[in-house]
PDB file of C-alpha atoms in Angstrom:
ATOM      1  CA  MET A1218     -26.296  12.007 116.130  1.00 65.00           C
ATOM      2  CA  SER A1219     -22.666  12.181 115.061  1.00 87.00           C
ATOM      3  CA  GLY A1220     -20.685  15.393 114.977  1.00 90.00           C
ATOM      4  CA  ASN A1221     -18.749  16.757 112.051  1.00 96.00           C
ATOM      5  CA  VAL A1222     -15.139  15.806 112.758  1.00 97.00           C
ATOM      6  CA  GLN A1223     -14.947  14.300 109.257  1.00 98.00           C
ATOM      7  CA  LEU A1224     -16.080  17.577 107.715  1.00 98.00           C
ATOM      8  CA  LEU A1225     -13.275  19.339 109.596  1.00 98.00           C
ATOM      9  CA  ASN A1226     -10.729  16.762 108.417  1.00 98.00           C
ATOM     10  CA  ASP A1227     -11.971  17.031 104.829  1.00 98.00           C
ATOM     11  CA  THR A1228     -11.895  20.839 104.908  1.00 98.00           C
ATOM     12  CA  LEU A1229      -8.289  20.954 106.112  1.00 98.00           C
ATOM     13  CA  ALA A1230      -7.307  18.290 103.561  1.00 98.00           C
ATOM     14  CA  ALA A1231      -8.999  20.248 100.764  1.00 98.00           C
ATOM     15  CA  ALA A1232      -7.040  23.384 101.641  1.00 98.00           C
ATOM     16  CA  LYS A1233      -3.811  21.376 101.623  1.00 97.00           C
ATOM     17  CA  SER A1234      -4.694  19.885  98.226  1.00 97.00           C
ATOM     18  CA  GLU A1235      -5.049  23.452  96.919  1.00 96.00           C
ATOM     19  CA  GLY A1236      -1.519  24.197  98.125  1.00 96.00           C
ATOM     20  CA  ARG A1237      -2.601  26.625 100.831  1.00 97.00           C
ATOM     21  CA  ALA A1238      -3.279  26.941 104.527  1.00 97.00           C
ATOM     22  CA  ALA A1239      -6.829  26.939 105.885  1.00 98.00           C
ATOM     23  CA  LEU A1240      -8.235  30.146 107.364  1.00 98.00           C
ATOM     24  CA  ILE A1241      -9.755  29.625 110.815  1.00 98.00           C
ATOM     25  CA  ALA A1242     -11.688  32.492 112.370  1.00 97.00           C
ATOM     26  CA  TYR A1243     -12.589  32.901 116.044  1.00 96.00           C
ATOM     27  CA  LEU A1244     -15.639  34.799 117.297  1.00 96.00           C
ATOM     28  CA  PRO A1245     -17.306  34.620 120.716  1.00 96.00           C
ATOM     29  CA  ALA A1246     -20.938  33.533 121.028  1.00 97.00           C
ATOM     30  CA  GLY A1247     -23.342  36.181 122.285  1.00 96.00           C
ATOM     31  CA  PHE A1248     -21.341  39.151 120.995  1.00 95.00           C
ATOM     32  CA  PRO A1249     -22.684  41.724 120.436  1.00 95.00           C
ATOM     33  CA  THR A1250     -25.898  39.709 120.968  1.00 95.00           C
ATOM     34  CA  VAL A1251     -26.675  36.051 120.374  1.00 97.00           C
ATOM     35  CA  THR A1252     -28.280  36.775 117.000  1.00 97.00           C
ATOM     36  CA  GLY A1253     -25.562  39.304 116.149  1.00 96.00           C
ATOM     37  CA  GLY A1254     -22.898  36.753 117.002  1.00 97.00           C
ATOM     38  CA  ILE A1255     -24.467  34.186 114.677  1.00 98.00           C
ATOM     39  CA  GLU A1256     -24.487  36.746 111.879  1.00 98.00           C
ATOM     40  CA  ALA A1257     -20.820  37.523 112.578  1.00 98.00           C
ATOM     41  CA  VAL A1258     -19.846  33.859 112.270  1.00 98.00           C
ATOM     42  CA  LYS A1259     -21.762  33.606 109.004  1.00 98.00           C
ATOM     43  CA  ALA A1260     -20.068  36.800 107.756  1.00 98.00           C
ATOM     44  CA  ALA A1261     -16.605  35.365 108.476  1.00 98.00           C
ATOM     45  CA  LEU A1262     -17.457  32.161 106.611  1.00 98.00           C
ATOM     46  CA  ASP A1263     -19.081  34.029 103.723  1.00 97.00           C
ATOM     47  CA  GLY A1264     -16.000  36.246 103.493  1.00 98.00           C
ATOM     48  CA  GLY A1265     -13.646  33.313 103.049  1.00 98.00           C
ATOM     49  CA  ALA A1266     -12.952  31.565 106.371  1.00 98.00           C
ATOM     50  CA  ASP A1267     -12.823  27.775 106.026  1.00 98.00           C
ATOM     51  CA  VAL A1268     -13.553  27.021 109.679  1.00 98.00           C
ATOM     52  CA  VAL A1269     -14.856  29.012 112.644  1.00 98.00           C
ATOM     53  CA  GLU A1270     -14.154  28.591 116.342  1.00 97.00           C
ATOM     54  CA  VAL A1271     -17.088  29.825 118.431  1.00 98.00           C
ATOM     55  CA  GLY A1272     -15.872  31.015 121.808  1.00 95.00           C
ATOM     56  CA  LEU A1273     -17.818  30.137 124.941  1.00 95.00           C
ATOM     57  CA  PRO A1274     -17.493  33.386 126.937  1.00 92.00           C
ATOM     58  CA  HIS A1275     -15.761  32.937 130.283  1.00 85.00           C
ATOM     59  CA  SER A1276     -15.422  35.308 133.207  1.00 77.00           C
ATOM     60  CA  ASP A1277     -11.806  34.346 133.934  1.00 71.00           C
ATOM     61  CA  PRO A1278     -10.045  33.519 130.651  1.00 60.00           C
ATOM     62  CA  VAL A1279      -6.379  32.547 130.794  1.00 60.00           C
ATOM     63  CA  LEU A1280      -5.547  32.642 127.070  1.00 63.00           C
ATOM     64  CA  ASP A1281      -7.667  35.540 125.817  1.00 65.00           C
ATOM     65  CA  GLY A1282      -6.255  39.040 125.602  1.00 75.00           C
ATOM     66  CA  PRO A1283      -8.053  42.335 126.302  1.00 83.00           C
ATOM     67  CA  VAL A1284      -9.976  42.552 123.014  1.00 86.00           C
ATOM     68  CA  ILE A1285     -11.649  39.162 123.395  1.00 86.00           C
ATOM     69  CA  GLN A1286     -12.116  39.746 127.133  1.00 87.00           C
ATOM     70  CA  THR A1287     -14.070  42.908 126.291  1.00 87.00           C
ATOM     71  CA  ALA A1288     -16.335  40.988 123.905  1.00 89.00           C
ATOM     72  CA  ASP A1289     -16.767  38.163 126.431  1.00 87.00           C
ATOM     73  CA  ASP A1290     -17.798  40.678 129.070  1.00 90.00           C
ATOM     74  CA  ILE A1291     -20.438  42.126 126.742  1.00 86.00           C
ATOM     75  CA  ALA A1292     -21.747  38.623 126.015  1.00 91.00           C
ATOM     76  CA  LEU A1293     -21.826  37.617 129.680  1.00 87.00           C
ATOM     77  CA  ARG A1294     -23.601  40.816 130.684  1.00 93.00           C
ATOM     78  CA  GLY A1295     -26.095  40.014 127.933  1.00 94.00           C
ATOM     79  CA  GLY A1296     -26.819  36.715 129.668  1.00 94.00           C
ATOM     80  CA  VAL A1297     -25.250  34.310 127.158  1.00 95.00           C
ATOM     81  CA  ARG A1298     -25.639  30.630 128.072  1.00 96.00           C
ATOM     82  CA  ILE A1299     -24.293  27.321 126.748  1.00 97.00           C
ATOM     83  CA  ALA A1300     -27.619  26.863 124.941  1.00 97.00           C
ATOM     84  CA  ASP A1301     -26.808  30.060 123.007  1.00 97.00           C
ATOM     85  CA  VAL A1302     -23.405  28.674 122.074  1.00 98.00           C
ATOM     86  CA  MET A1303     -25.075  25.531 120.712  1.00 98.00           C
ATOM     87  CA  ARG A1304     -27.593  27.669 118.813  1.00 98.00           C
ATOM     88  CA  THR A1305     -24.718  29.658 117.305  1.00 98.00           C
ATOM     89  CA  VAL A1306     -23.014  26.469 116.133  1.00 98.00           C
ATOM     90  CA  ARG A1307     -26.245  25.024 114.754  1.00 98.00           C
ATOM     91  CA  GLU A1308     -27.423  28.069 112.819  1.00 98.00           C
ATOM     92  CA  ALA A1309     -23.994  28.952 111.421  1.00 98.00           C
ATOM     93  CA  HIS A1310     -23.372  25.382 110.264  1.00 98.00           C
ATOM     94  CA  GLN A1311     -26.832  25.029 108.747  1.00 97.00           C
ATOM     95  CA  ALA A1312     -26.426  28.314 106.875  1.00 98.00           C
ATOM     96  CA  THR A1313     -22.946  27.634 105.488  1.00 97.00           C
ATOM     97  CA  GLY A1314     -22.257  23.886 105.621  1.00 97.00           C
ATOM     98  CA  LYS A1315     -18.810  24.651 107.023  1.00 98.00           C
ATOM     99  CA  PRO A1316     -17.159  23.152 110.134  1.00 98.00           C
ATOM    100  CA  ILE A1317     -17.772  24.966 113.409  1.00 98.00           C
ATOM    101  CA  LEU A1318     -15.873  24.201 116.617  1.00 98.00           C
ATOM    102  CA  VAL A1319     -16.358  25.491 120.135  1.00 98.00           C
ATOM    103  CA  MET A1320     -13.414  26.948 122.037  1.00 96.00           C
ATOM    104  CA  THR A1321     -13.934  26.775 125.772  1.00 95.00           C
ATOM    105  CA  TYR A1322     -12.211  26.475 129.085  1.00 93.00           C
ATOM    106  CA  TRP A1323     -12.863  23.258 130.953  1.00 95.00           C
ATOM    107  CA  ASN A1324     -14.844  24.503 133.938  1.00 94.00           C
ATOM    108  CA  PRO A1325     -18.112  25.254 132.051  1.00 95.00           C
ATOM    109  CA  ILE A1326     -18.094  21.768 130.480  1.00 97.00           C
ATOM    110  CA  ASP A1327     -17.304  20.119 133.802  1.00 96.00           C
ATOM    111  CA  ARG A1328     -20.245  21.869 135.430  1.00 96.00           C
ATOM    112  CA  TYR A1329     -22.590  21.261 132.490  1.00 97.00           C
ATOM    113  CA  GLY A1330     -21.694  17.573 132.170  1.00 98.00           C
ATOM    114  CA  VAL A1331     -19.360  16.030 129.590  1.00 98.00           C
ATOM    115  CA  GLU A1332     -21.941  13.640 128.140  1.00 97.00           C
ATOM    116  CA  ARG A1333     -24.573  16.369 127.862  1.00 98.00           C
ATOM    117  CA  PHE A1334     -22.165  18.870 126.310  1.00 98.00           C
ATOM    118  CA  THR A1335     -20.759  16.473 123.689  1.00 98.00           C
ATOM    119  CA  ALA A1336     -24.192  15.120 122.777  1.00 98.00           C
ATOM    120  CA  GLU A1337     -25.623  18.621 122.314  1.00 98.00           C
ATOM    121  CA  LEU A1338     -22.603  19.839 120.346  1.00 98.00           C
ATOM    122  CA  ALA A1339     -22.845  16.867 117.984  1.00 98.00           C
ATOM    123  CA  GLU A1340     -26.606  17.366 117.618  1.00 98.00           C
ATOM    124  CA  ALA A1341     -25.973  21.011 116.710  1.00 98.00           C
ATOM    125  CA  GLY A1342     -23.643  19.924 113.905  1.00 98.00           C
ATOM    126  CA  GLY A1343     -20.436  20.910 115.698  1.00 98.00           C
ATOM    127  CA  ALA A1344     -17.099  19.563 114.501  1.00 98.00           C
ATOM    128  CA  GLY A1345     -15.299  19.498 117.843  1.00 98.00           C
ATOM    129  CA  CYS A1346     -13.865  21.461 120.711  1.00 98.00           C
ATOM    130  CA  ILE A1347     -10.665  23.367 121.469  1.00 97.00           C
ATOM    131  CA  LEU A1348      -9.750  22.971 125.132  1.00 96.00           C
ATOM    132  CA  PRO A1349      -6.814  25.235 126.033  1.00 92.00           C
ATOM    133  CA  ASP A1350      -6.711  24.442 129.763  1.00 92.00           C
ATOM    134  CA  LEU A1351      -7.584  20.719 129.855  1.00 94.00           C
ATOM    135  CA  PRO A1352      -4.423  18.722 130.638  1.00 95.00           C
ATOM    136  CA  VAL A1353      -4.024  15.738 128.326  1.00 95.00           C
ATOM    137  CA  GLN A1354      -3.516  13.399 131.283  1.00 95.00           C
ATOM    138  CA  GLU A1355      -6.932  14.425 132.640  1.00 96.00           C
ATOM    139  CA  SER A1356      -8.759  14.271 129.310  1.00 97.00           C
ATOM    140  CA  ALA A1357      -9.786  10.590 129.047  1.00 97.00           C
ATOM    141  CA  LEU A1358     -13.436  11.151 129.971  1.00 97.00           C
ATOM    142  CA  TRP A1359     -13.782  14.032 127.515  1.00 98.00           C
ATOM    143  CA  ARG A1360     -12.096  12.115 124.697  1.00 98.00           C
ATOM    144  CA  GLU A1361     -14.261   9.046 125.287  1.00 97.00           C
ATOM    145  CA  HIS A1362     -17.440  11.071 124.808  1.00 98.00           C
ATOM    146  CA  ALA A1363     -16.023  13.233 122.010  1.00 98.00           C
ATOM    147  CA  ASP A1364     -15.033  10.118 120.057  1.00 97.00           C
ATOM    148  CA  LYS A1365     -18.451   8.565 120.667  1.00 97.00           C
ATOM    149  CA  HIS A1366     -20.152  11.645 119.238  1.00 98.00           C
ATOM    150  CA  GLY A1367     -17.829  12.268 116.280  1.00 98.00           C
ATOM    151  CA  LEU A1368     -16.140  15.377 117.656  1.00 98.00           C
ATOM    152  CA  ALA A1369     -12.532  16.514 117.321  1.00 98.00           C
ATOM    153  CA  THR A1370     -10.479  17.200 120.436  1.00 98.00           C
ATOM    154  CA  VAL A1371      -8.054  20.049 119.740  1.00 98.00           C
ATOM    155  CA  PHE A1372      -5.301  20.661 122.263  1.00 97.00           C
ATOM    156  CA  VAL A1373      -3.010  23.684 122.458  1.00 95.00           C
ATOM    157  CA  VAL A1374       0.784  23.471 122.291  1.00 94.00           C
ATOM    158  CA  ALA A1375       3.144  26.324 123.087  1.00 91.00           C
ATOM    159  CA  PRO A1376       6.772  27.233 122.371  1.00 90.00           C
ATOM    160  CA  SER A1377       7.605  26.120 125.919  1.00 90.00           C
ATOM    161  CA  SER A1378       6.333  22.570 125.231  1.00 90.00           C
ATOM    162  CA  LYS A1379       9.173  20.048 125.272  1.00 93.00           C
ATOM    163  CA  ASP A1380       9.337  17.491 122.452  1.00 94.00           C
ATOM    164  CA  ALA A1381       8.190  14.595 124.653  1.00 95.00           C
ATOM    165  CA  ARG A1382       5.243  16.674 125.827  1.00 95.00           C
ATOM    166  CA  LEU A1383       4.373  17.572 122.228  1.00 96.00           C
ATOM    167  CA  ALA A1384       4.266  13.878 121.351  1.00 97.00           C
ATOM    168  CA  GLU A1385       1.960  13.171 124.305  1.00 96.00           C
ATOM    169  CA  ILE A1386      -0.398  16.000 123.340  1.00 97.00           C
ATOM    170  CA  THR A1387      -0.562  15.229 119.631  1.00 97.00           C
ATOM    171  CA  ALA A1388      -1.152  11.522 120.249  1.00 97.00           C
ATOM    172  CA  ALA A1389      -4.271  12.379 122.253  1.00 97.00           C
ATOM    173  CA  GLY A1390      -5.697  15.098 120.008  1.00 97.00           C
ATOM    174  CA  SER A1391      -7.634  15.047 116.748  1.00 98.00           C
ATOM    175  CA  GLY A1392      -8.804  17.453 114.065  1.00 98.00           C
ATOM    176  CA  PHE A1393      -5.804  19.742 114.285  1.00 98.00           C
ATOM    177  CA  VAL A1394      -3.193  20.911 116.755  1.00 98.00           C
ATOM    178  CA  TYR A1395      -3.523  24.524 117.917  1.00 96.00           C
ATOM    179  CA  ALA A1396       0.003  25.938 118.018  1.00 95.00           C
ATOM    180  CA  ALA A1397       0.173  29.096 120.130  1.00 89.00           C
ATOM    181  CA  SER A1398       2.743  31.188 118.281  1.00 76.00           C
ATOM    182  CA  LEU A1399       4.191  32.838 121.372  1.00 63.00           C
ATOM    183  CA  MET A1400       3.967  32.815 125.123  1.00 44.00           C
ATOM    184  CA  GLY A1401       1.184  35.105 126.287  1.00 43.00           C
ATOM    185  CA  VAL A1402      -2.451  35.908 125.589  1.00 41.00           C
ATOM    186  CA  THR A1403      -4.342  36.434 122.353  1.00 45.00           C
ATOM    187  CA  GLY A1404      -4.133  39.755 120.552  1.00 43.00           C
ATOM    188  CA  THR A1405      -2.738  41.315 117.424  1.00 46.00           C
ATOM    189  CA  ARG A1406       1.037  41.541 117.120  1.00 44.00           C
ATOM    190  CA  GLU A1407       3.428  43.438 114.898  1.00 50.00           C
ATOM    191  CA  SER A1408       4.952  40.159 113.793  1.00 52.00           C
ATOM    192  CA  VAL A1409       4.421  36.447 114.224  1.00 57.00           C
ATOM    193  CA  GLY A1410       7.960  35.303 114.635  1.00 65.00           C
ATOM    194  CA  ALA A1411      10.344  32.430 114.201  1.00 75.00           C
ATOM    195  CA  GLN A1412       9.113  30.862 117.456  1.00 83.00           C
ATOM    196  CA  ALA A1413       5.935  29.815 115.649  1.00 88.00           C
ATOM    197  CA  GLU A1414       7.764  28.218 112.737  1.00 91.00           C
ATOM    198  CA  ASP A1415      10.013  26.273 115.103  1.00 92.00           C
ATOM    199  CA  LEU A1416       7.000  25.093 117.107  1.00 94.00           C
ATOM    200  CA  VAL A1417       5.240  23.879 113.954  1.00 95.00           C
ATOM    201  CA  ARG A1418       8.365  22.030 112.855  1.00 96.00           C
ATOM    202  CA  ARG A1419       8.717  20.310 116.226  1.00 96.00           C
ATOM    203  CA  THR A1420       5.017  19.483 116.418  1.00 97.00           C
ATOM    204  CA  ARG A1421       4.948  18.031 112.912  1.00 97.00           C
ATOM    205  CA  ALA A1422       7.776  15.716 113.895  1.00 97.00           C
ATOM    206  CA  THR A1423       5.321  13.994 116.258  1.00 97.00           C
ATOM    207  CA  THR A1424       2.138  13.773 114.172  1.00 97.00           C
ATOM    208  CA  ASP A1425       0.449  13.822 110.759  1.00 96.00           C
ATOM    209  CA  THR A1426      -2.426  15.858 112.217  1.00 97.00           C
ATOM    210  CA  PRO A1427      -2.590  19.381 110.710  1.00 98.00           C
ATOM    211  CA  VAL A1428      -0.876  22.091 112.761  1.00 98.00           C
ATOM    212  CA  CYS A1429      -2.628  25.469 112.827  1.00 97.00           C
ATOM    213  CA  VAL A1430      -1.091  28.639 114.264  1.00 95.00           C
ATOM    214  CA  GLY A1431      -2.897  31.241 116.339  1.00 89.00           C
ATOM    215  CA  LEU A1432      -2.123  34.261 118.554  1.00 76.00           C
ATOM    216  CA  GLY A1433      -1.072  37.417 116.802  1.00 79.00           C
ATOM    217  CA  VAL A1434      -2.220  37.244 113.177  1.00 88.00           C
ATOM    218  CA  SER A1435      -4.246  40.309 112.180  1.00 89.00           C
ATOM    219  CA  ASN A1436      -3.677  41.057 108.486  1.00 92.00           C
ATOM    220  CA  ALA A1437      -3.149  39.402 105.122  1.00 93.00           C
ATOM    221  CA  ALA A1438       0.634  39.833 105.143  1.00 91.00           C
ATOM    222  CA  GLN A1439       0.941  38.045 108.495  1.00 90.00           C
ATOM    223  CA  ALA A1440      -1.491  35.360 107.317  1.00 93.00           C
ATOM    224  CA  ALA A1441       0.694  34.800 104.258  1.00 93.00           C
ATOM    225  CA  GLU A1442       3.790  34.590 106.454  1.00 91.00           C
ATOM    226  CA  VAL A1443       2.254  31.934 108.716  1.00 93.00           C
ATOM    227  CA  ALA A1444       0.679  30.070 105.785  1.00 95.00           C
ATOM    228  CA  ARG A1445       4.172  29.359 104.452  1.00 93.00           C
ATOM    229  CA  PHE A1446       4.806  26.884 107.257  1.00 94.00           C
ATOM    230  CA  ALA A1447       1.466  26.052 108.920  1.00 96.00           C
ATOM    231  CA  ASP A1448      -1.553  24.020 107.816  1.00 97.00           C
ATOM    232  CA  GLY A1449      -3.945  26.650 109.119  1.00 97.00           C
ATOM    233  CA  VAL A1450      -3.941  30.289 110.222  1.00 97.00           C
ATOM    234  CA  ILE A1451      -6.133  31.166 113.223  1.00 96.00           C
ATOM    235  CA  VAL A1452      -7.359  34.746 113.628  1.00 95.00           C
ATOM    236  CA  GLY A1453      -9.504  35.955 116.525  1.00 91.00           C
ATOM    237  CA  SER A1454      -8.789  39.334 118.081  1.00 92.00           C
ATOM    238  CA  ALA A1455      -8.641  41.103 114.711  1.00 94.00           C
ATOM    239  CA  PHE A1456     -12.191  39.971 113.887  1.00 96.00           C
ATOM    240  CA  VAL A1457     -13.493  40.971 117.306  1.00 95.00           C
ATOM    241  CA  LYS A1458     -11.776  44.363 117.045  1.00 95.00           C
ATOM    242  CA  ARG A1459     -13.524  45.042 113.735  1.00 95.00           C
ATOM    243  CA  MET A1460     -16.849  44.597 115.525  1.00 94.00           C
ATOM    244  CA  LEU A1461     -15.871  46.561 118.628  1.00 93.00           C
ATOM    245  CA  ASP A1462     -14.641  49.496 116.537  1.00 94.00           C
ATOM    246  CA  ALA A1463     -17.617  49.560 114.147  1.00 94.00           C
ATOM    247  CA  SER A1464     -20.138  52.394 114.223  1.00 94.00           C
ATOM    248  CA  ASP A1465     -23.047  49.939 114.245  1.00 94.00           C
ATOM    249  CA  ASP A1466     -23.784  46.223 113.907  1.00 93.00           C
ATOM    250  CA  ALA A1467     -24.123  46.328 110.116  1.00 96.00           C
ATOM    251  CA  ALA A1468     -20.719  47.993 109.794  1.00 97.00           C
ATOM    252  CA  GLY A1469     -19.266  45.397 112.148  1.00 96.00           C
ATOM    253  CA  LEU A1470     -20.521  42.539 109.989  1.00 97.00           C
ATOM    254  CA  GLU A1471     -19.132  44.188 106.879  1.00 97.00           C
ATOM    255  CA  GLY A1472     -15.799  44.625 108.656  1.00 97.00           C
ATOM    256  CA  VAL A1473     -15.708  40.931 109.563  1.00 98.00           C
ATOM    257  CA  ARG A1474     -16.587  39.911 106.013  1.00 98.00           C
ATOM    258  CA  ALA A1475     -13.948  42.219 104.520  1.00 98.00           C
ATOM    259  CA  LEU A1476     -11.233  41.040 106.905  1.00 97.00           C
ATOM    260  CA  ALA A1477     -12.032  37.393 106.123  1.00 98.00           C
ATOM    261  CA  ALA A1478     -11.741  38.130 102.405  1.00 98.00           C
ATOM    262  CA  ASP A1479      -8.399  39.876 102.946  1.00 97.00           C
ATOM    263  CA  LEU A1480      -7.032  37.057 105.106  1.00 97.00           C
ATOM    264  CA  ALA A1481      -8.305  34.464 102.605  1.00 97.00           C
ATOM    265  CA  LYS A1482      -6.083  36.114 100.001  1.00 96.00           C
ATOM    266  CA  GLY A1483      -3.207  35.987 102.496  1.00 96.00           C
ATOM    267  CA  VAL A1484      -3.431  32.239 103.094  1.00 96.00           C
ATOM    268  CA  ARG A1485      -3.467  31.790  99.305  1.00 94.00           C
ATOM    269  CA  GLY A1486      -0.277  33.832  98.943  1.00 85.00           C
ATOM    270  CA  GLN A1487      -2.092  36.685  97.208  1.00 75.00           C
ATOM    271  CA  ALA A1488      -1.500  39.333  99.891  1.00 62.00           C
TER     272      ALA A1488
END
C-alpha cells in the first residue's frame, strides 16, 4: 500500500493557492494515553490544522524542549510502542482525511527495521516522516524505502546550515523542509526572529519544496508573523502545554481545538 505523500503535497499546495501558510501541529503519540493522544490529534485537525506531526516518544530527545520531554515521559511510562504510533496515524487519518506524518529520531527506526517501519507507516495512511537526527549522507536506505512506499522524507535545516549544506539537504528531502527558526530546542518563545526569515530565504534559493518553520511559535500573532515568509507554520510545545495545564482530558482537548482555531486565523492573516 502506498503512503500519502501526494496528499501532503496537495495540502501544502492548496494552502499556497489560498494565499496563506499551512498550519502544522505537533503532538506526541501516547500522551496523555494512546486513545487520548489520538483524540488530541483529531482535535487539532478539527480546530484548523492542515497537517499533524505525530511524535514518537523518545527517552533521549535532542531537539525537544522541556514541555515535550514531559509529555514524552508520560507516554513512555504509559508503555507507548511503535504500534501505538501507527494506530495514532491510522485513526487520525481515517477520521479526518488529512495528512499525518511521524516525527522521530533515527534510533527507534533503526532498531525496528526500515522496511518494516515504512511499510507499516504507509499501510496506516501516513504521509511521511520527519527525521531530525538522520544525516543526509546516511539516509539512502531510508529514502529508498520511503520512496517505494509513497512517504515524504522531511529533513531539518538550521540557521547554522551553510548554503552548500542546505542544497545537499533539500535535494534529498521531499514533502517540505523543516526550518528550525533558531539554534536550540523546541519551546515557546517571545519572538520568532529575523534568523528564521533569513533561513527560509536561503533555503528557498536551493529548492521549490515548501519551507515550513518550527521552534517557538505559540500564538496567532507569531503564526501570522512567520506566515508572511514561510510556506507552513509548525507549532508543538504550545499544543502540548495546553494539555499539560488542563484540569482534565476534556479541557485539554478543548484547549488544543481552540489553539488550532486561533493559529488557523494567524496563518490566514486574521490574528
